[in-house]
PDB file of C-alpha atoms in Angstrom:
ATOM      1  CA  MET A 125     -22.064 -16.505   1.969  1.00 70.00           C
ATOM      2  CA  THR A 126     -18.957 -14.583   3.749  1.00 83.00           C
ATOM      3  CA  SER A 127     -18.519 -11.081   2.612  1.00 94.00           C
ATOM      4  CA  TRP A 128     -14.883 -10.187   1.233  1.00 97.00           C
ATOM      5  CA  PHE A 129     -14.237  -8.217   4.689  1.00 98.00           C
ATOM      6  CA  GLU A 130     -14.878 -11.008   6.721  1.00 97.00           C
ATOM      7  CA  GLY A 131     -12.849 -13.513   4.748  1.00 97.00           C
ATOM      8  CA  PRO A 132      -9.078 -14.059   3.907  1.00 98.00           C
ATOM      9  CA  LEU A 133      -6.938 -10.758   3.501  1.00 98.00           C
ATOM     10  CA  ALA A 134      -3.616 -10.158   2.915  1.00 98.00           C
ATOM     11  CA  ALA A 135      -1.726  -6.581   3.605  1.00 98.00           C
ATOM     12  CA  PHE A 136       1.504  -5.038   2.418  1.00 98.00           C
ATOM     13  CA  ASP A 137       3.524  -2.046   3.550  1.00 98.00           C
ATOM     14  CA  THR A 138       6.946  -0.568   3.221  1.00 98.00           C
ATOM     15  CA  GLU A 139       9.375   1.792   4.941  1.00 98.00           C
ATOM     16  CA  THR A 140      11.470   3.928   2.894  1.00 98.00           C
ATOM     17  CA  THR A 141      14.211   6.352   2.710  1.00 98.00           C
ATOM     18  CA  GLY A 142      11.763   9.362   1.817  1.00 97.00           C
ATOM     19  CA  VAL A 143       8.575  10.034  -0.264  1.00 96.00           C
ATOM     20  CA  ASP A 144       9.507  10.095  -3.545  1.00 96.00           C
ATOM     21  CA  VAL A 145       8.639   7.071  -5.497  1.00 96.00           C
ATOM     22  CA  GLU A 146      11.207   7.669  -8.476  1.00 96.00           C
ATOM     23  CA  ALA A 147      14.220   8.345  -6.477  1.00 96.00           C
ATOM     24  CA  ASP A 148      13.786   7.054  -2.708  1.00 98.00           C
ATOM     25  CA  ARG A 149      14.416   3.467  -1.711  1.00 98.00           C
ATOM     26  CA  ILE A 150      12.643   0.502   0.248  1.00 98.00           C
ATOM     27  CA  VAL A 151      14.566   0.010   3.575  1.00 98.00           C
ATOM     28  CA  SER A 152      12.005  -2.563   4.748  1.00 98.00           C
ATOM     29  CA  ALA A 153       8.894  -4.286   3.978  1.00 98.00           C
ATOM     30  CA  ALA A 154       6.168  -6.680   5.366  1.00 98.00           C
ATOM     31  CA  LEU A 155       3.468  -8.934   3.940  1.00 98.00           C
ATOM     32  CA  VAL A 156       0.723 -10.015   6.468  1.00 98.00           C
ATOM     33  CA  VAL A 157      -1.576 -12.777   5.803  1.00 98.00           C
ATOM     34  CA  GLN A 158      -4.961 -13.334   7.697  1.00 98.00           C
ATOM     35  CA  ASP A 159      -7.138 -16.292   7.127  1.00 97.00           C
ATOM     36  CA  ALA A 160     -10.224 -14.929   9.150  1.00 97.00           C
ATOM     37  CA  PRO A 161     -11.008 -11.901  11.393  1.00 97.00           C
ATOM     38  CA  GLY A 162      -9.666 -12.364  14.958  1.00 95.00           C
ATOM     39  CA  THR A 163      -6.995 -15.087  13.826  1.00 97.00           C
ATOM     40  CA  ARG A 164      -3.340 -14.571  14.161  1.00 96.00           C
ATOM     41  CA  PRO A 165      -1.692 -13.249  11.399  1.00 97.00           C
ATOM     42  CA  ARG A 166       1.413 -14.799   9.495  1.00 98.00           C
ATOM     43  CA  VAL A 167       3.863 -11.982   8.881  1.00 98.00           C
ATOM     44  CA  THR A 168       6.785 -12.124   6.649  1.00 98.00           C
ATOM     45  CA  ASP A 169       9.140  -9.209   6.741  1.00 97.00           C
ATOM     46  CA  TRP A 170      12.031  -7.836   4.869  1.00 98.00           C
ATOM     47  CA  LEU A 171      14.880  -5.802   5.733  1.00 98.00           C
ATOM     48  CA  VAL A 172      17.071  -3.841   3.277  1.00 98.00           C
ATOM     49  CA  ASN A 173      20.625  -2.301   2.939  1.00 98.00           C
ATOM     50  CA  PRO A 174      19.301   0.209   0.227  1.00 97.00           C
ATOM     51  CA  GLY A 175      22.844   0.966  -0.781  1.00 95.00           C
ATOM     52  CA  VAL A 176      22.215   4.769  -0.382  1.00 96.00           C
ATOM     53  CA  PRO A 177      22.299   7.012   2.457  1.00 96.00           C
ATOM     54  CA  VAL A 178      19.173   6.831   4.656  1.00 97.00           C
ATOM     55  CA  PRO A 179      18.263  10.655   5.528  1.00 96.00           C
ATOM     56  CA  ALA A 180      18.083  11.535   9.192  1.00 96.00           C
ATOM     57  CA  ALA A 181      14.493  12.580   8.535  1.00 96.00           C
ATOM     58  CA  ALA A 182      13.834   9.140   7.364  1.00 97.00           C
ATOM     59  CA  THR A 183      15.367   7.446  10.266  1.00 97.00           C
ATOM     60  CA  GLU A 184      13.219   9.716  12.746  1.00 96.00           C
ATOM     61  CA  VAL A 185      10.061   8.027  11.051  1.00 95.00           C
ATOM     62  CA  HIS A 186      10.832   4.478  11.075  1.00 96.00           C
ATOM     63  CA  GLY A 187      13.774   4.125  13.417  1.00 95.00           C
ATOM     64  CA  LEU A 188      15.929   2.351  10.965  1.00 97.00           C
ATOM     65  CA  THR A 189      19.599   3.829  10.805  1.00 97.00           C
ATOM     66  CA  GLN A 190      21.888   3.571   7.934  1.00 95.00           C
ATOM     67  CA  GLU A 191      24.360   1.589   9.964  1.00 97.00           C
ATOM     68  CA  HIS A 192      21.813  -1.112  11.301  1.00 97.00           C
ATOM     69  CA  LEU A 193      20.743  -1.603   7.682  1.00 98.00           C
ATOM     70  CA  GLN A 194      24.142  -1.994   6.391  1.00 97.00           C
ATOM     71  CA  HIS A 195      24.899  -4.763   9.380  1.00 97.00           C
ATOM     72  CA  ASN A 196      21.529  -6.323   8.928  1.00 98.00           C
ATOM     73  CA  GLY A 197      19.615  -5.503   5.768  1.00 98.00           C
ATOM     74  CA  ARG A 198      19.999  -7.733   2.628  1.00 98.00           C
ATOM     75  CA  TRP A 199      21.180  -6.392  -0.891  1.00 97.00           C
ATOM     76  CA  PRO A 200      17.678  -4.948  -2.915  1.00 98.00           C
ATOM     77  CA  ALA A 201      17.862  -7.497  -5.780  1.00 98.00           C
ATOM     78  CA  PRO A 202      16.946 -10.798  -3.929  1.00 98.00           C
ATOM     79  CA  VAL A 203      14.355  -8.891  -1.620  1.00 98.00           C
ATOM     80  CA  MET A 204      12.497  -7.200  -4.404  1.00 98.00           C
ATOM     81  CA  TYR A 205      12.084 -10.690  -6.372  1.00 98.00           C
ATOM     82  CA  GLU A 206      11.015 -12.179  -3.150  1.00 98.00           C
ATOM     83  CA  VAL A 207       8.466  -9.503  -2.432  1.00 98.00           C
ATOM     84  CA  ALA A 208       6.992  -9.683  -5.829  1.00 98.00           C
ATOM     85  CA  GLN A 209       6.919 -13.506  -5.791  1.00 98.00           C
ATOM     86  CA  ALA A 210       4.857 -13.286  -2.302  1.00 98.00           C
ATOM     87  CA  LEU A 211       2.632 -10.483  -3.556  1.00 98.00           C
ATOM     88  CA  ALA A 212       2.088 -12.972  -6.902  1.00 98.00           C
ATOM     89  CA  GLU A 213       1.171 -15.617  -4.713  1.00 98.00           C
ATOM     90  CA  GLN A 214      -1.587 -13.798  -3.157  1.00 98.00           C
ATOM     91  CA  ALA A 215      -3.002 -13.144  -6.432  1.00 98.00           C
ATOM     92  CA  ARG A 216      -2.640 -16.795  -7.591  1.00 97.00           C
ATOM     93  CA  VAL A 217      -4.836 -17.761  -4.751  1.00 97.00           C
ATOM     94  CA  GLY A 218      -7.297 -14.764  -5.162  1.00 96.00           C
ATOM     95  CA  ARG A 219      -6.707 -13.119  -1.694  1.00 98.00           C
ATOM     96  CA  PRO A 220      -6.955  -9.616  -2.048  1.00 98.00           C
ATOM     97  CA  LEU A 221      -4.220  -7.609  -0.881  1.00 98.00           C
ATOM     98  CA  VAL A 222      -4.844  -4.355   1.464  1.00 98.00           C
ATOM     99  CA  VAL A 223      -2.303  -1.398   0.542  1.00 98.00           C
ATOM    100  CA  MET A 224      -2.643   1.947   2.325  1.00 98.00           C
ATOM    101  CA  ASN A 225      -1.980   4.424  -0.249  1.00 98.00           C
ATOM    102  CA  ALA A 226      -1.210   2.109  -2.799  1.00 98.00           C
ATOM    103  CA  PRO A 227       0.191   4.020  -5.738  1.00 98.00           C
ATOM    104  CA  PHE A 228       2.948   5.005  -2.904  1.00 98.00           C
ATOM    105  CA  ASP A 229       4.073   1.440  -2.021  1.00 98.00           C
ATOM    106  CA  LEU A 230       3.390  -0.472  -5.064  1.00 98.00           C
ATOM    107  CA  THR A 231       4.942   2.302  -7.509  1.00 98.00           C
ATOM    108  CA  LEU A 232       8.287   2.289  -5.217  1.00 98.00           C
ATOM    109  CA  LEU A 233       8.134  -1.524  -5.258  1.00 98.00           C
ATOM    110  CA  ASP A 234       7.826  -1.525  -9.197  1.00 98.00           C
ATOM    111  CA  ARG A 235      10.922   1.316  -9.524  1.00 98.00           C
ATOM    112  CA  GLU A 236      13.005  -0.971  -7.235  1.00 98.00           C
ATOM    113  CA  LEU A 237      12.139  -3.907  -9.560  1.00 98.00           C
ATOM    114  CA  ARG A 238      13.196  -1.745 -12.327  1.00 97.00           C
ATOM    115  CA  ARG A 239      16.305  -0.646 -10.828  1.00 97.00           C
ATOM    116  CA  HIS A 240      17.751  -4.056  -9.483  1.00 98.00           C
ATOM    117  CA  ARG A 241      16.146  -6.901 -11.560  1.00 97.00           C
ATOM    118  CA  ALA A 242      15.346  -5.126 -14.999  1.00 96.00           C
ATOM    119  CA  SER A 243      11.982  -6.037 -14.575  1.00 95.00           C
ATOM    120  CA  SER A 244       8.338  -4.428 -13.394  1.00 97.00           C
ATOM    121  CA  LEU A 245       5.552  -5.098 -10.990  1.00 97.00           C
ATOM    122  CA  SER A 246       3.169  -5.668 -13.851  1.00 96.00           C
ATOM    123  CA  ARG A 247       5.325  -8.470 -15.238  1.00 96.00           C
ATOM    124  CA  TRP A 248       4.180 -10.407 -12.190  1.00 97.00           C
ATOM    125  CA  PHE A 249       0.541  -9.935 -12.717  1.00 96.00           C
ATOM    126  CA  GLU A 250       0.133 -10.604 -16.383  1.00 94.00           C
ATOM    127  CA  ARG A 251      -1.719 -13.711 -16.022  1.00 92.00           C
ATOM    128  CA  VAL A 252      -3.598 -13.505 -12.690  1.00 95.00           C
ATOM    129  CA  PRO A 253      -4.251  -9.887 -11.792  1.00 94.00           C
ATOM    130  CA  LEU A 254      -3.728  -8.364  -8.064  1.00 95.00           C
ATOM    131  CA  LEU A 255      -6.855  -7.256  -6.323  1.00 98.00           C
ATOM    132  CA  VAL A 256      -5.957  -4.413  -4.186  1.00 98.00           C
ATOM    133  CA  LEU A 257      -8.020  -2.716  -1.390  1.00 98.00           C
ATOM    134  CA  ASP A 258      -6.684   0.645  -0.384  1.00 98.00           C
ATOM    135  CA  PRO A 259      -8.414   1.893   2.839  1.00 98.00           C
ATOM    136  CA  ARG A 260      -7.519   5.458   2.211  1.00 98.00           C
ATOM    137  CA  VAL A 261      -9.517   5.380  -1.019  1.00 98.00           C
ATOM    138  CA  LEU A 262     -12.105   3.333   0.359  1.00 98.00           C
ATOM    139  CA  ASP A 263     -12.707   5.780   3.393  1.00 98.00           C
ATOM    140  CA  LYS A 264     -12.561   8.892   1.622  1.00 98.00           C
ATOM    141  CA  HIS A 265     -15.260   7.663  -0.881  1.00 98.00           C
ATOM    142  CA  LEU A 266     -17.604   6.392   1.442  1.00 98.00           C
ATOM    143  CA  ASP A 267     -17.378   8.898   4.235  1.00 98.00           C
ATOM    144  CA  ARG A 268     -15.965  11.931   1.647  1.00 96.00           C
ATOM    145  CA  TYR A 269     -17.520  14.771   3.565  1.00 95.00           C
ATOM    146  CA  ARG A 270     -15.876  13.818   6.942  1.00 97.00           C
ATOM    147  CA  LYS A 271     -13.254  16.470   7.547  1.00 95.00           C
ATOM    148  CA  GLY A 272      -9.881  16.013   8.917  1.00 94.00           C
ATOM    149  CA  ARG A 273      -6.775  14.187   7.440  1.00 95.00           C
ATOM    150  CA  ARG A 274      -6.680  10.647   6.590  1.00 97.00           C
ATOM    151  CA  THR A 275      -3.339   8.781   7.510  1.00 97.00           C
ATOM    152  CA  LEU A 276      -3.208   5.333   8.615  1.00 97.00           C
ATOM    153  CA  THR A 277      -2.910   6.910  12.481  1.00 97.00           C
ATOM    154  CA  ASP A 278      -6.042   8.956  11.850  1.00 97.00           C
ATOM    155  CA  LEU A 279      -8.106   6.173  10.145  1.00 98.00           C
ATOM    156  CA  CYS A 280      -7.016   3.479  13.083  1.00 98.00           C
ATOM    157  CA  ALA A 281      -8.548   6.589  15.614  1.00 97.00           C
ATOM    158  CA  HIS A 282     -11.646   6.814  13.504  1.00 98.00           C
ATOM    159  CA  TYR A 283     -12.506   3.087  13.433  1.00 98.00           C
ATOM    160  CA  GLY A 284     -11.222   2.319  16.614  1.00 98.00           C
ATOM    161  CA  VAL A 285      -8.285   0.083  15.500  1.00 97.00           C
ATOM    162  CA  PRO A 286      -5.325  -0.070  17.763  1.00 95.00           C
ATOM    163  CA  LEU A 287      -2.145   1.017  16.171  1.00 93.00           C
ATOM    164  CA  GLU A 288       1.104  -0.431  18.323  1.00 86.00           C
ATOM    165  CA  GLY A 289       4.637   0.345  16.811  1.00 84.00           C
ATOM    166  CA  ALA A 290       3.421   3.027  13.863  1.00 83.00           C
ATOM    167  CA  HIS A 291       5.860   3.210  11.212  1.00 87.00           C
ATOM    168  CA  ASP A 292       6.912  -0.485  11.301  1.00 96.00           C
ATOM    169  CA  ALA A 293       6.134  -2.160   8.140  1.00 97.00           C
ATOM    170  CA  ALA A 294       4.505  -5.202   9.704  1.00 97.00           C
ATOM    171  CA  ALA A 295       2.723  -3.208  12.504  1.00 97.00           C
ATOM    172  CA  ASP A 296       1.233  -0.604   9.718  1.00 97.00           C
ATOM    173  CA  ALA A 297       0.380  -3.567   7.695  1.00 98.00           C
ATOM    174  CA  VAL A 298      -1.838  -5.528  10.175  1.00 98.00           C
ATOM    175  CA  ALA A 299      -3.576  -2.008  11.101  1.00 98.00           C
ATOM    176  CA  ALA A 300      -4.130  -1.363   7.351  1.00 98.00           C
ATOM    177  CA  LEU A 301      -5.749  -4.763   7.319  1.00 98.00           C
ATOM    178  CA  GLU A 302      -8.088  -4.074  10.109  1.00 98.00           C
ATOM    179  CA  VAL A 303      -9.049  -0.677   9.256  1.00 98.00           C
ATOM    180  CA  THR A 304     -10.111  -2.069   5.839  1.00 98.00           C
ATOM    181  CA  ARG A 305     -12.425  -4.808   7.550  1.00 98.00           C
ATOM    182  CA  ALA A 306     -13.588  -2.080   9.720  1.00 98.00           C
ATOM    183  CA  VAL A 307     -14.705  -0.160   6.821  1.00 98.00           C
ATOM    184  CA  GLY A 308     -16.254  -2.983   5.269  1.00 98.00           C
ATOM    185  CA  ARG A 309     -18.298  -3.458   8.223  1.00 98.00           C
ATOM    186  CA  ARG A 310     -19.263   0.080   8.757  1.00 98.00           C
ATOM    187  CA  PHE A 311     -20.462   0.323   5.049  1.00 98.00           C
ATOM    188  CA  ALA A 312     -21.511  -3.061   4.406  1.00 98.00           C
ATOM    189  CA  SER A 313     -24.810  -2.326   2.840  1.00 97.00           C
ATOM    190  CA  ARG A 314     -22.588  -0.521   0.339  1.00 97.00           C
ATOM    191  CA  LEU A 315     -19.835  -2.973  -0.082  1.00 96.00           C
ATOM    192  CA  GLU A 316     -20.836  -6.279   0.997  1.00 93.00           C
ATOM    193  CA  ARG A 317     -22.329  -7.322  -2.759  1.00 94.00           C
ATOM    194  CA  LEU A 318     -19.279  -6.228  -4.382  1.00 96.00           C
ATOM    195  CA  SER A 319     -16.643  -8.822  -4.967  1.00 96.00           C
ATOM    196  CA  PRO A 320     -12.777  -7.341  -4.595  1.00 97.00           C
ATOM    197  CA  GLY A 321     -12.420  -7.315  -8.503  1.00 97.00           C
ATOM    198  CA  GLU A 322     -15.337  -5.271  -9.016  1.00 97.00           C
ATOM    199  CA  LEU A 323     -13.917  -3.042  -6.058  1.00 98.00           C
ATOM    200  CA  HIS A 324     -10.514  -2.821  -7.564  1.00 98.00           C
ATOM    201  CA  THR A 325     -11.922  -1.269 -10.699  1.00 98.00           C
ATOM    202  CA  LEU A 326     -13.982   0.947  -8.704  1.00 98.00           C
ATOM    203  CA  GLN A 327     -11.477   2.315  -6.469  1.00 98.00           C
ATOM    204  CA  ALA A 328      -9.139   3.247  -9.692  1.00 98.00           C
ATOM    205  CA  VAL A 329     -12.512   5.483 -10.609  1.00 98.00           C
ATOM    206  CA  TRP A 330     -12.575   6.921  -7.096  1.00 98.00           C
ATOM    207  CA  HIS A 331      -9.237   7.720  -6.823  1.00 98.00           C
ATOM    208  CA  ALA A 332      -9.059   9.556  -9.921  1.00 97.00           C
ATOM    209  CA  ALA A 333     -11.922  11.583  -8.967  1.00 97.00           C
ATOM    210  CA  GLN A 334     -10.024  12.362  -5.748  1.00 96.00           C
ATOM    211  CA  ALA A 335      -7.082  13.276  -7.289  1.00 95.00           C
ATOM    212  CA  ARG A 336      -8.980  15.548  -9.418  1.00 95.00           C
ATOM    213  CA  GLY A 337     -11.027  17.414  -6.671  1.00 93.00           C
ATOM    214  CA  LEU A 338      -7.475  17.637  -4.919  1.00 91.00           C
ATOM    215  CA  GLN A 339      -5.659  19.137  -7.785  1.00 93.00           C
ATOM    216  CA  ALA A 340      -8.716  21.559  -8.186  1.00 93.00           C
ATOM    217  CA  TRP A 341      -8.321  22.745  -4.495  1.00 89.00           C
ATOM    218  CA  PHE A 342      -4.190  23.038  -5.191  1.00 90.00           C
ATOM    219  CA  ALA A 343      -5.194  25.182  -8.184  1.00 90.00           C
ATOM    220  CA  SER A 344      -7.476  27.231  -6.147  1.00 91.00           C
ATOM    221  CA  SER A 345      -4.912  28.117  -3.453  1.00 90.00           C
ATOM    222  CA  GLY A 346      -2.068  28.753  -5.770  1.00 90.00           C
ATOM    223  CA  THR A 347       0.017  25.465  -5.251  1.00 87.00           C
ATOM    224  CA  GLU A 348       1.726  24.082  -8.090  1.00 82.00           C
ATOM    225  CA  GLU A 349       1.693  20.461  -7.132  1.00 84.00           C
ATOM    226  CA  ALA A 350       0.696  17.873  -9.456  1.00 86.00           C
ATOM    227  CA  VAL A 351      -1.724  14.945  -8.128  1.00 90.00           C
ATOM    228  CA  ASP A 352      -1.198  11.613 -10.116  1.00 93.00           C
ATOM    229  CA  PRO A 353      -4.969  10.170 -10.850  1.00 96.00           C
ATOM    230  CA  ALA A 354      -3.298   6.537 -11.401  1.00 97.00           C
ATOM    231  CA  TRP A 355      -4.137   3.737  -9.061  1.00 98.00           C
ATOM    232  CA  PRO A 356      -3.092   1.138  -7.505  1.00 98.00           C
ATOM    233  CA  LEU A 357       0.468   1.780  -9.687  1.00 97.00           C
ATOM    234  CA  ARG A 358       1.603   5.031 -10.919  1.00 96.00           C
ATOM    235  CA  PRO A 359       2.796   4.943 -14.871  1.00 91.00           C
ATOM    236  CA  ASP A 360       6.608   5.109 -15.961  1.00 82.00           C
ATOM    237  CA  LEU A 361       8.013   8.438 -16.448  1.00 67.00           C
ATOM    238  CA  PRO A 362       8.405   9.437 -19.855  1.00 56.00           C
ATOM    239  CA  ALA A 363      12.149   8.980 -20.906  1.00 51.00           C
ATOM    240  CA  ALA A 364      14.037  11.903 -21.452  1.00 40.00           C
ATOM    241  CA  ALA A 365      14.600  13.413 -24.860  1.00 35.00           C
TER     242      ALA A 365
END
């Protein structure tokens, strides 16, 4: 029986105006589908005119200027619908979805759906659940004592995965997919008997534990930054009184 990391996988990634999932916007997104290792992935990408200023710091990361997005990007409402529909199709056919640091990208998508479609990401998965594989959570749990950062660039270097055109949504999605396959192979004895559904449930537990550890480290160093334990999607912020 083929292990999940040698079978069909999809991957999703976004580029944004910043790192605040509650306030920032998606400027590009990509969905990559690969039927088997080594086969050419099918790429669907979207370019978005966010309707808000694009900070220079964000442009320095992904190279997308406000002028370029205004001339070439589409309005967010139809794009967010298409993206959610595309992810729902992955769930419908039972194809696991790789999302590096899933709570960031999926929460941003959820907030954009709420903002522009009066909807939510969870509504798309009421009947068929989305099965998420997060290479950051997997690597951090399976190789927890390794020192160093665990960004996508770092994971690619560690697992020997090429990363060409970093901070392009499609390129990052392809790299995250290959890193996830590499993690599966390296830790096959611990992962090959687990189904994507079982792994999805376990990653929620592992991420929560990782968040608690990071929160404790912040507290010991006098940092007040809060770490959200929710995975793969952060809950709504409580409404203002």
